[in-house]
Coordinates of C-alpha atoms and ligand atoms in Angstrom, one line a residue:
M1 CA 108.5 68.8 99.7
E2 CA 110.6 71.9 99.0
F3 CA 111.8 71.4 95.5
K4 CA 114.5 74.0 95.6
E5 CA 115.9 72.5 98.7
Y6 CA 115.8 69.0 97.2
I7 CA 117.6 70.1 94.1
A8 CA 120.2 72.0 96.0
G9 CA 120.8 68.8 98.0
K10 CA 121.4 66.8 94.8
I11 CA 123.8 69.4 93.5
T12 CA 125.7 69.5 96.8
E13 CA 125.9 65.7 96.8
A14 CA 127.2 65.6 93.2
M15 CA 129.8 68.4 94.0
E16 CA 131.2 66.3 96.8
I17 CA 131.3 63.1 94.7
I18 CA 132.9 64.5 91.6
F19 CA 135.1 67.4 92.9
G20 CA 135.5 66.4 96.5
Q21 CA 134.4 70.0 97.3
S22 CA 131.5 71.4 99.1
V23 CA 129.9 74.8 98.3
E24 CA 127.9 76.9 100.6
G25 CA 124.5 78.3 99.7
V26 CA 123.7 76.3 96.6
E27 CA 120.0 76.9 97.2
G28 CA 120.5 80.6 96.9
F29 CA 122.2 80.2 93.5
L30 CA 119.2 78.4 92.0
E31 CA 117.3 80.5 89.6
T32 CA 113.9 80.3 88.0
P33 CA 114.6 80.3 84.2
P34 CA 112.8 83.0 82.3
N35 CA 111.2 80.5 80.0
P36 CA 109.9 77.0 80.9
D37 CA 111.7 75.4 77.9
M38 CA 114.8 75.9 80.1
G39 CA 113.4 73.8 82.9
D40 CA 111.9 74.5 86.3
F41 CA 115.1 75.5 88.0
A42 CA 118.5 76.5 86.7
F43 CA 121.9 76.3 88.4
P44 CA 124.5 78.7 87.0
C45 CA 128.0 77.3 87.3
F46 CA 129.9 80.5 86.7
K47 CA 130.7 81.3 90.3
L48 CA 132.3 77.8 90.7
S49 CA 134.6 78.3 87.8
K50 CA 137.4 80.0 89.7
M51 CA 137.3 77.6 92.6
L52 CA 137.3 74.5 90.4
R53 CA 139.6 76.0 87.7
M54 CA 137.3 74.8 85.0
G55 CA 135.0 76.4 82.5
P56 CA 131.3 76.7 83.5
P57 CA 130.0 74.5 80.7
A58 CA 132.5 71.7 81.7
I59 CA 131.3 71.9 85.3
A60 CA 127.7 71.8 84.2
G61 CA 128.4 68.8 82.0
K62 CA 130.0 66.9 84.8
L63 CA 127.3 67.7 87.3
A64 CA 124.6 66.7 84.7
D65 CA 126.2 63.3 84.3
A66 CA 126.2 62.8 88.0
I67 CA 122.6 63.7 88.8
A68 CA 120.2 60.9 87.9
S69 CA 116.5 61.1 87.2
D70 CA 114.4 60.0 90.1
A71 CA 110.9 60.3 91.5
V72 CA 111.2 64.1 91.5
I73 CA 113.6 65.0 88.8
D74 CA 112.6 64.0 85.3
R75 CA 115.8 65.1 83.6
V76 CA 118.8 67.4 83.8
E77 CA 120.2 69.3 80.8
C78 CA 123.2 71.5 80.5
V79 CA 123.1 74.6 78.3
G80 CA 126.1 76.9 78.3
G81 CA 127.2 77.2 81.9
Y82 CA 123.8 76.4 83.2
L83 CA 122.4 73.2 84.6
N84 CA 118.7 73.0 83.9
F85 CA 116.4 70.9 86.0
F86 CA 113.1 69.5 84.7
L87 CA 110.8 68.1 87.3
H88 CA 108.1 65.5 86.8
K89 CA 105.3 67.7 85.9
S90 CA 102.4 66.0 87.6
G91 CA 104.2 65.2 90.8
Y92 CA 105.4 68.8 91.0
A93 CA 101.8 70.2 90.4
Q94 CA 100.3 67.8 92.9
S95 CA 102.8 68.7 95.6
I96 CA 102.3 72.5 95.2
V97 CA 98.6 72.5 94.6
E98 CA 97.9 70.3 97.6
R99 CA 100.2 72.3 99.8
V100 CA 98.4 75.6 99.0
L101 CA 95.0 73.9 99.6
Q102 CA 96.1 72.4 102.8
Q103 CA 97.6 75.5 104.2
G104 CA 94.8 77.8 103.1
D105 CA 95.1 81.3 104.4
Q106 CA 98.3 80.3 106.2
Y107 CA 100.1 79.6 102.9
G108 CA 103.3 81.6 102.7
S109 CA 103.3 82.1 106.5
S110 CA 106.2 81.1 108.8
D111 CA 107.4 81.5 112.3
E112 CA 110.6 83.3 111.5
G113 CA 109.4 86.2 113.5
Q114 CA 108.5 84.2 116.6
G115 CA 109.2 86.3 119.8
R116 CA 110.1 89.4 117.8
V117 CA 108.3 92.7 118.0
I118 CA 108.1 95.2 115.1
C119 CA 107.0 98.7 115.8
I120 CA 105.5 100.3 112.7
D121 CA 104.9 104.1 112.7
Y122 CA 102.5 104.8 109.9
S123 CA 99.8 107.2 108.8
S124 CA 100.8 109.6 111.7
I125 CA 98.3 112.3 110.7
N126 CA 98.3 115.8 112.0
I127 CA 95.6 117.1 114.2
A128 CA 93.2 119.7 112.8
K129 CA 94.2 118.9 109.3
R130 CA 92.0 116.9 106.9
F131 CA 93.1 113.6 105.7
H132 CA 94.2 114.0 102.1
I133 CA 95.7 111.7 99.6
G134 CA 99.3 112.7 100.6
H135 CA 98.7 110.4 103.6
L136 CA 97.4 107.4 101.6
S137 CA 100.8 105.8 101.0
T138 CA 102.0 105.9 104.6
T139 CA 98.7 104.5 105.7
M140 CA 98.6 101.7 103.2
I141 CA 102.3 100.8 103.1
G142 CA 102.3 100.6 106.9
N143 CA 99.1 98.6 107.0
A144 CA 100.5 96.1 104.4
L145 CA 103.8 95.8 106.3
Y146 CA 101.9 95.1 109.4
K147 CA 100.1 92.2 107.8
I148 CA 103.2 90.9 106.0
Y149 CA 105.3 90.8 109.2
E150 CA 102.4 89.3 111.0
H151 CA 102.2 86.5 108.4
L152 CA 105.8 85.7 109.1
G153 CA 105.2 85.3 112.8
Y154 CA 106.3 88.7 114.1
K155 CA 104.3 90.6 116.7
C156 CA 103.5 94.0 115.3
V157 CA 102.7 97.2 117.1
G158 CA 100.9 99.8 114.8
I159 CA 101.6 103.3 116.0
N160 CA 99.8 106.4 114.8
H161 CA 102.4 109.0 115.9
L162 CA 99.9 111.9 115.8
G163 CA 101.1 115.4 114.9
D164 CA 99.5 116.9 118.0
W165 CA 102.0 119.4 119.2
G166 CA 103.0 122.9 118.1
T167 CA 102.1 126.5 118.4
Q168 CA 99.4 126.2 115.8
F169 CA 97.2 124.6 118.4
G170 CA 97.4 127.6 120.6
K171 CA 96.3 129.7 117.7
M172 CA 93.4 127.4 117.1
I173 CA 92.2 127.8 120.6
A174 CA 92.4 131.5 120.4
A175 CA 90.5 131.4 117.1
Y176 CA 87.9 129.1 118.5
L177 CA 87.3 131.2 121.6
K178 CA 86.9 134.3 119.4
W179 CA 84.8 133.1 116.6
G180 CA 83.9 129.5 117.1
D181 CA 81.2 127.6 118.9
R182 CA 81.0 124.1 120.1
E183 CA 78.0 123.0 118.1
Q184 CA 79.5 124.3 114.9
V185 CA 82.7 122.4 115.4
E186 CA 80.9 119.2 116.4
R187 CA 78.9 119.4 113.3
G188 CA 81.6 120.6 110.9
G189 CA 84.3 118.3 112.2
V190 CA 87.8 118.8 111.0
N191 CA 86.7 121.2 108.3
A192 CA 85.4 123.6 110.9
L193 CA 88.8 123.5 112.7
V194 CA 90.6 124.2 109.4
A195 CA 88.3 127.1 108.8
L196 CA 89.1 128.6 112.2
Y197 CA 92.8 128.3 111.5
V198 CA 92.5 130.0 108.1
R199 CA 90.5 132.8 109.6
F200 CA 93.1 133.2 112.4
H201 CA 95.9 133.8 109.8
K202 CA 93.8 136.2 107.8
E203 CA 92.9 138.3 110.8
A204 CA 96.4 138.2 112.2
E205 CA 97.7 140.1 109.2
A206 CA 95.7 143.1 110.3
D207 CA 96.0 142.5 114.0
P208 CA 99.4 141.1 115.1
T209 CA 98.4 140.9 118.8
L210 CA 96.5 137.7 117.8
E211 CA 99.8 136.0 117.4
D212 CA 100.6 136.8 121.0
E213 CA 97.3 135.4 122.0
G214 CA 98.0 132.2 120.2
R215 CA 101.4 131.9 121.8
L216 CA 99.8 132.4 125.2
W217 CA 97.3 129.6 124.6
F218 CA 100.0 127.3 123.5
K219 CA 101.9 128.1 126.7
K220 CA 98.7 127.2 128.6
I221 CA 98.5 123.8 126.9
E222 CA 102.1 123.2 127.8
D223 CA 101.5 124.2 131.4
G224 CA 98.5 121.9 131.7
D225 CA 95.9 124.7 132.1
P226 CA 92.6 122.8 132.4
Q227 CA 90.6 124.9 130.0
A228 CA 93.4 124.8 127.3
V229 CA 93.9 121.1 127.7
E230 CA 90.1 120.4 127.6
I231 CA 89.7 122.3 124.3
F232 CA 92.8 120.8 122.8
T233 CA 91.8 117.3 123.7
W234 CA 88.4 117.9 122.1
F235 CA 90.1 119.2 118.9
K236 CA 91.9 115.9 118.8
D237 CA 88.8 113.9 119.3
V238 CA 87.1 115.8 116.5
T239 CA 90.0 115.1 114.1
L240 CA 90.3 111.5 115.0
R241 CA 86.6 110.9 114.6
D242 CA 86.8 112.1 111.0
A243 CA 90.1 110.1 110.4
K244 CA 88.5 107.0 111.8
R245 CA 85.8 107.1 109.2
V246 CA 88.6 106.9 106.6
Y247 CA 90.4 104.2 108.5
D248 CA 87.2 102.2 108.6
M249 CA 86.8 102.5 104.9
L250 CA 90.3 101.3 104.4
G251 CA 90.2 98.6 107.0
V252 CA 93.2 100.1 108.8
K253 CA 93.8 99.8 112.6
F254 CA 96.4 100.9 115.1
D255 CA 97.5 99.6 118.4
S256 CA 98.6 103.0 119.7
Y257 CA 97.7 106.6 119.1
A258 CA 100.5 108.0 121.2
G259 CA 101.4 111.1 119.3
E260 CA 103.9 113.9 119.7
S261 CA 102.3 115.4 122.8
F262 CA 102.6 112.0 124.6
Y263 CA 106.3 112.6 124.8
N264 CA 106.2 116.0 126.5
D265 CA 107.2 114.6 129.8
K266 CA 109.7 112.1 128.3
M267 CA 112.1 114.4 126.6
Q268 CA 114.0 115.8 129.5
P269 CA 115.8 112.6 130.4
V270 CA 117.0 112.3 126.8
I271 CA 118.1 115.9 126.8
D272 CA 120.0 115.3 130.1
E273 CA 121.6 112.3 128.7
L274 CA 122.8 114.1 125.6
R275 CA 124.3 116.8 127.8
E276 CA 126.0 114.2 130.1
K277 CA 127.5 112.5 127.1
G278 CA 128.8 115.8 125.8
L279 CA 126.8 115.7 122.7
L280 CA 124.8 118.8 123.2
E281 CA 126.3 122.0 121.8
E282 CA 125.2 125.6 122.1
S283 CA 124.7 127.3 118.8
Q284 CA 123.3 130.8 118.7
G285 CA 121.4 130.2 121.9
A286 CA 119.9 127.0 120.6
Y287 CA 121.1 123.5 121.5
V288 CA 122.1 121.1 118.8
V289 CA 124.0 117.8 118.2
N290 CA 126.8 118.5 115.8
L291 CA 126.8 116.1 112.9
E292 CA 129.5 117.8 110.8
A293 CA 131.7 114.7 110.9
D294 CA 128.9 112.7 109.6
G295 CA 128.3 115.1 106.7
M296 CA 125.0 116.4 107.9
P297 CA 123.7 119.7 109.3
P298 CA 123.3 119.8 113.1
C299 CA 120.2 118.1 114.6
L300 CA 118.3 120.8 116.5
I301 CA 117.2 119.6 120.0
L302 CA 116.1 122.8 121.8
K303 CA 115.2 126.2 120.3
K304 CA 116.5 129.5 121.7
D305 CA 113.3 129.8 123.8
G306 CA 113.8 126.3 125.2
A307 CA 111.1 124.8 123.0
T308 CA 111.6 121.2 121.9
L309 CA 111.4 120.1 118.3
Y310 CA 110.0 117.4 116.1
A311 CA 113.3 115.5 116.3
T312 CA 113.4 115.9 120.1
R313 CA 110.1 114.1 120.3
D314 CA 111.1 111.4 117.8
L315 CA 114.2 110.7 120.0
A316 CA 112.0 110.5 123.1
A317 CA 109.6 108.2 121.3
A318 CA 112.3 105.9 120.2
F319 CA 113.6 105.4 123.7
Y320 CA 110.0 104.9 124.9
R321 CA 109.4 102.3 122.3
K322 CA 112.6 100.5 123.0
K323 CA 111.8 100.4 126.7
T324 CA 108.1 99.5 126.2
Y325 CA 108.2 97.0 123.4
N326 CA 111.8 96.0 123.2
F327 CA 111.4 96.1 119.4
Y328 CA 113.4 93.9 117.1
K329 CA 112.9 96.6 114.5
T330 CA 111.0 99.9 114.3
L331 CA 109.8 101.1 110.9
Y332 CA 109.0 104.7 110.1
V333 CA 106.8 104.8 107.0
V334 CA 107.2 108.5 106.1
A335 CA 107.7 110.3 102.8
Y336 CA 111.2 110.7 101.4
Q337 CA 111.1 114.5 102.1
Q338 CA 112.0 113.6 105.6
N339 CA 115.1 111.5 104.7
L340 CA 117.4 114.0 106.4
H341 CA 115.4 114.2 109.5
F342 CA 115.5 110.5 110.1
K343 CA 119.2 110.1 109.1
Q344 CA 120.0 112.9 111.6
W345 CA 118.3 111.6 114.6
F346 CA 119.1 108.0 114.0
K347 CA 122.7 109.2 114.0
V348 CA 122.1 110.9 117.3
V349 CA 121.0 107.7 118.9
E350 CA 124.0 105.9 117.5
K351 CA 126.3 108.6 118.9
M352 CA 124.7 108.1 122.3
G353 CA 126.1 104.6 122.1
Y354 CA 122.9 102.5 121.5
D355 CA 123.5 99.7 119.0
W356 CA 119.8 99.4 118.5
A357 CA 120.1 102.6 116.4
R358 CA 120.6 100.2 113.5
D359 CA 117.3 98.5 114.2
M360 CA 115.4 101.6 113.2
E361 CA 114.5 102.1 109.6
H362 CA 113.0 104.9 107.6
V363 CA 110.7 103.2 105.0
A364 CA 110.5 106.1 102.6
F365 CA 108.1 106.5 99.7
G366 CA 107.4 108.9 96.9
M367 CA 104.9 111.7 96.3
V368 CA 101.4 111.4 95.0
S369 CA 100.1 113.7 92.3
Y370 CA 96.5 113.6 91.0
E371 CA 95.6 113.3 87.3
G372 CA 99.0 114.6 86.3
R373 CA 99.2 117.6 88.6
A374 CA 101.2 118.0 91.8
L375 CA 99.0 118.6 94.9
S376 CA 99.3 122.0 96.5
T377 CA 97.4 123.2 99.5
R378 CA 98.5 126.8 98.7
E379 CA 97.0 126.6 95.2
G380 CA 94.0 124.9 96.6
Y381 CA 94.7 121.7 94.6
V382 CA 94.0 119.1 97.3
V383 CA 92.2 115.8 97.1
Y384 CA 90.7 114.6 100.3
L385 CA 90.9 110.9 101.0
D386 CA 87.3 110.4 102.0
E387 CA 86.1 112.1 98.8
L388 CA 88.5 110.1 96.7
L389 CA 87.3 106.8 98.2
E390 CA 83.7 107.7 97.9
R391 CA 84.2 108.6 94.3
A392 CA 86.0 105.3 93.7
V393 CA 83.0 103.4 95.1
E394 CA 80.6 105.4 92.9
K395 CA 82.7 104.7 89.8
A396 CA 82.9 101.0 90.7
R397 CA 79.2 100.9 91.1
V398 CA 78.6 102.3 87.6
I399 CA 80.9 99.6 86.1
I400 CA 79.3 96.9 88.1
D401 CA 75.8 98.0 87.1
E402 CA 76.9 97.7 83.5
K403 CA 78.8 94.5 83.7
S404 CA 76.8 92.5 86.2
P405 CA 73.3 94.0 86.5
N406 CA 72.0 91.0 88.4
L407 CA 74.7 90.8 91.1
A408 CA 73.5 90.5 94.6
D409 CA 74.8 93.0 97.2
K410 CA 76.1 95.5 94.7
D411 CA 76.8 98.1 97.3
K412 CA 79.1 96.0 99.2
V413 CA 80.9 94.8 96.1
A414 CA 81.2 98.3 94.8
R415 CA 82.9 99.3 98.1
Q416 CA 85.3 96.4 97.9
V417 CA 86.2 97.0 94.3
G418 CA 86.3 100.8 94.5
I419 CA 88.4 101.1 97.6
G420 CA 90.5 98.0 96.6
A421 CA 91.3 99.7 93.3
V422 CA 92.7 102.8 95.1
V423 CA 94.7 100.8 97.6
F424 CA 96.0 98.5 94.9
F425 CA 97.1 101.4 92.7
D426 CA 98.9 102.9 95.6
L427 CA 100.8 99.7 96.4
F428 CA 101.6 98.7 92.8
N429 CA 104.9 100.4 92.2
N430 CA 108.1 100.4 94.1
R431 CA 107.4 102.5 97.1
I432 CA 110.1 105.1 96.4
K433 CA 108.6 106.0 93.0
D434 CA 106.3 109.0 92.8
I435 CA 102.7 108.1 92.0
D436 CA 100.4 109.8 89.6
F437 CA 96.9 108.8 90.6
R438 CA 94.6 108.4 87.5
W439 CA 91.1 107.0 87.5
E440 CA 91.3 105.3 84.2
R441 CA 94.4 103.4 85.3
A442 CA 93.2 102.5 88.8
L443 CA 89.8 101.2 87.7
N444 CA 90.6 99.5 84.5
F445 CA 89.3 95.9 84.7
D446 CA 91.7 94.7 82.1
G447 CA 94.9 96.3 83.3
E448 CA 97.3 95.5 86.1
T449 CA 94.8 96.6 88.7
G450 CA 92.9 95.6 91.8
P451 CA 89.7 95.1 89.9
Y452 CA 91.5 92.8 87.4
V453 CA 92.9 90.6 90.2
Q454 CA 89.6 90.6 92.1
Y455 CA 87.7 89.7 89.0
T456 CA 90.0 86.7 88.4
H457 CA 89.4 85.6 92.0
A458 CA 85.7 85.9 91.4
R459 CA 86.0 83.9 88.2
C460 CA 87.8 81.1 90.1
C461 CA 85.0 81.1 92.7
S462 CA 82.4 80.8 90.1
V463 CA 84.2 77.9 88.5
L464 CA 84.4 76.2 91.9
A465 CA 80.7 76.8 92.5
K466 CA 79.9 75.2 89.2
A467 CA 82.1 72.2 89.7
G468 CA 80.6 71.3 93.1
Q469 CA 82.1 68.3 94.8
I470 CA 84.0 65.9 92.6
A471 CA 84.3 62.4 94.0
A472 CA 87.1 61.2 91.8
A473 CA 90.7 61.4 93.0
P474 CA 92.5 64.1 90.9
D475 CA 94.8 63.0 88.1
Y476 CA 97.5 65.6 88.0
A477 CA 98.6 64.6 84.6
A478 CA 95.8 67.0 83.6
L479 CA 98.2 69.8 84.7
D480 CA 101.0 68.7 82.4
N481 CA 100.5 71.5 79.9
P482 CA 102.6 74.7 79.8
T483 CA 99.9 77.1 81.0
A484 CA 98.9 75.0 84.0
Q485 CA 102.6 74.5 84.9
E486 CA 103.1 78.2 84.8
V487 CA 100.3 78.7 87.3
V488 CA 101.9 76.0 89.5
R489 CA 105.3 77.7 89.3
T490 CA 103.8 81.0 90.3
L491 CA 102.0 79.5 93.2
E492 CA 105.2 78.0 94.4
R493 CA 106.9 81.3 94.5
F494 CA 104.5 83.0 96.9
P495 CA 106.3 82.2 100.2
E496 CA 109.5 83.6 98.8
V497 CA 107.7 86.7 97.6
V498 CA 106.3 87.4 101.1
R499 CA 109.7 86.9 102.6
E500 CA 111.3 89.3 100.2
A501 CA 108.6 91.8 100.6
C502 CA 109.3 91.7 104.4
Q503 CA 113.1 91.9 104.0
R504 CA 112.9 94.9 101.7
N505 CA 109.8 96.5 103.3
E506 CA 108.3 96.5 99.9
P507 CA 104.6 95.5 99.7
S508 CA 104.6 96.1 95.9
L509 CA 106.2 92.7 95.5
V510 CA 103.0 91.1 96.8
T511 CA 100.8 93.4 94.7
R512 CA 102.7 92.5 91.5
F513 CA 102.7 88.9 92.4
S514 CA 98.9 88.9 92.6
V515 CA 98.7 90.3 89.1
E516 CA 101.1 87.7 87.8
L517 CA 99.2 84.9 89.4
A518 CA 95.9 86.3 88.0
S519 CA 97.2 86.7 84.5
N520 CA 98.8 83.3 84.5
F521 CA 95.6 81.7 85.7
N522 CA 93.6 83.5 83.0
R523 CA 95.9 82.2 80.3
F524 CA 95.4 78.7 81.7
Y525 CA 91.6 79.3 81.9
Y526 CA 91.4 80.4 78.2
E527 CA 93.4 77.5 76.9
N528 CA 92.0 74.6 79.0
H529 CA 88.5 73.4 79.8
I530 CA 88.4 72.9 83.5
L531 CA 85.3 70.7 83.7
V532 CA 85.9 67.9 81.3
E533 CA 84.4 64.4 80.8
D534 CA 87.0 62.6 82.9
P535 CA 86.2 63.5 86.5
A536 CA 89.8 62.8 87.6
Q537 CA 91.1 65.3 85.2
S538 CA 88.4 67.8 86.2
A539 CA 89.3 67.3 89.8
A540 CA 93.0 68.3 89.2
R541 CA 92.0 71.4 87.3
V542 CA 89.5 72.4 89.9
N543 CA 92.1 72.0 92.6
L544 CA 94.4 74.3 90.7
T545 CA 91.6 76.8 90.5
A546 CA 90.9 76.5 94.2
A547 CA 94.6 76.9 95.0
T548 CA 94.7 80.0 92.8
A549 CA 91.7 81.5 94.5
S550 CA 93.1 80.9 97.9
C551 CA 96.5 82.3 97.1
I552 CA 95.0 85.5 95.5
R553 CA 92.9 86.0 98.5
T554 CA 95.9 85.7 100.8
A555 CA 98.0 88.0 98.7
L556 CA 95.3 90.6 98.5
S557 CA 94.7 90.4 102.2
L558 CA 98.3 91.1 102.9
I559 CA 98.1 94.4 101.0
G560 CA 94.8 95.3 102.6
V561 CA 92.5 94.6 99.6
E562 CA 89.3 92.5 99.9
A563 CA 88.4 89.7 97.5
P564 CA 84.7 89.5 96.8
E565 CA 83.5 86.0 95.6
K566 CA 81.1 87.5 93.0
M567 CA 81.6 90.5 90.9
Ligands
LIG601 N1 103.0 113.9 111.3 C1 104.1 113.8 110.4 C2 103.7 114.3 109.0 O1 102.6 114.3 108.7 C3 104.6 112.4 110.2 C4 105.2 111.7 111.4 C5 105.9 110.5 111.1 N2 106.4 109.8 112.3 C6 107.4 110.2 113.0 N3 107.7 109.4 114.1 N4 108.1 111.2 112.8 O2 104.6 114.7 108.3

């Protein structure tokens, strides 16, 4: 039973009987009152006032008289311009709790996305650069969106649009052939590649011919010279090998690693089409699409020397994705520093006459700083993601050793808690906000943190283990008290939260929901004995506990955080 829908139906019915008018979208007007003394649902009558030429309190009064108590609705009250609905508490609790239990990990799912493909471009790391915490948000927001859309029935394609094109790779080959050796790079991984690149720049200051050598090698990559391509492909393998270790720790996967270089042979048709459509303009030897009328600087398509750009490759990639996946939407999970870039080339697609330009969305997010200080490669203030995650695991291990010295499988739990804490912290705030990563905030077991939510889940599991099987049929009157009702109301909201997180591409809604559910459950837990003398009452409270555990697990899984059963 959908309570909201039911109540909306009653209101619509009453509207027709008393006023002879029907209103659209009553369900959308229904609100959850801030305080349970005001009922389970509230219907504000203000918007009807103009149409009915009557004050909101008078409308509410008339509607209240017309809606009778029944098996679902206990009573209706009007306060000010609001119509407040009170449901029969035990029937309400029973219905929600049993729904959550019956649907299990499918709770909150739907098939609204049936037959629709969502391409998600996330993480999109750069070759020969080490994975640092600046890439955490794109990775985890993208991963969460993938799971959220999937929960709603969409088919997702996760794309790691690798930054694997540019003159720097020619320089790296030159550096490698001069000073590197295969074994050292194999052993040192991406660090060895970075070191070569740094050395190249240092030595190039004294010897400018190095730059020419770098350019030459890049040209060779472009022309498909076997040696150049072999080395370059190997650089990519080395980088991805290191990155995959991080992805494994985070539990993140991709369906495609088609990076920038993949589009080398796919740009010419786009350039030709731009030219045919009269959109390409020459500007100081380069070719651009003029966006003056749209209030933006021109979108650079070809450089003076004929080289393509980041935007050219993004254009080619968009056409490729449309053709290959026929996406319903494509999301680009990329920092807000690239706002202009996306606005520009989305506009170019629109000017080319493709209405699917509006199906592409830049899902922007803020910057990360670390312990109050902005990260800067130049100043050497970088935090590598693998190191951060390993430290998180160590710190979690220390806390667990102290809190639960007898826990089995401490290593595994420390991994789940430590990494979960980092991911949770990253996904806690509105994505557009800048984040300042702080250990004492991420790992605080009593704050609005991953460990807190995980701990609540483990607490539920331990209650369930203690309770065992209860034979008696549950008596849901045992959930008639305010704290239990609050948990029920929170559980009920989950499907709506998932839907909104999807509509707004905002995983933090799910993160925050999990904290709310956990803290409401804890309040219930402190104020009620779950296992009482009457087995029927115990059974109802145990069911509420089981539903909470299940819903927390699902919510955490949607944001890519694990839920250990014991902590
Ligand atoms: N590699 C780029 C960077 O690290 C991000 C690429 C994002 N995706 C895209 N299609 N432009 O800044």
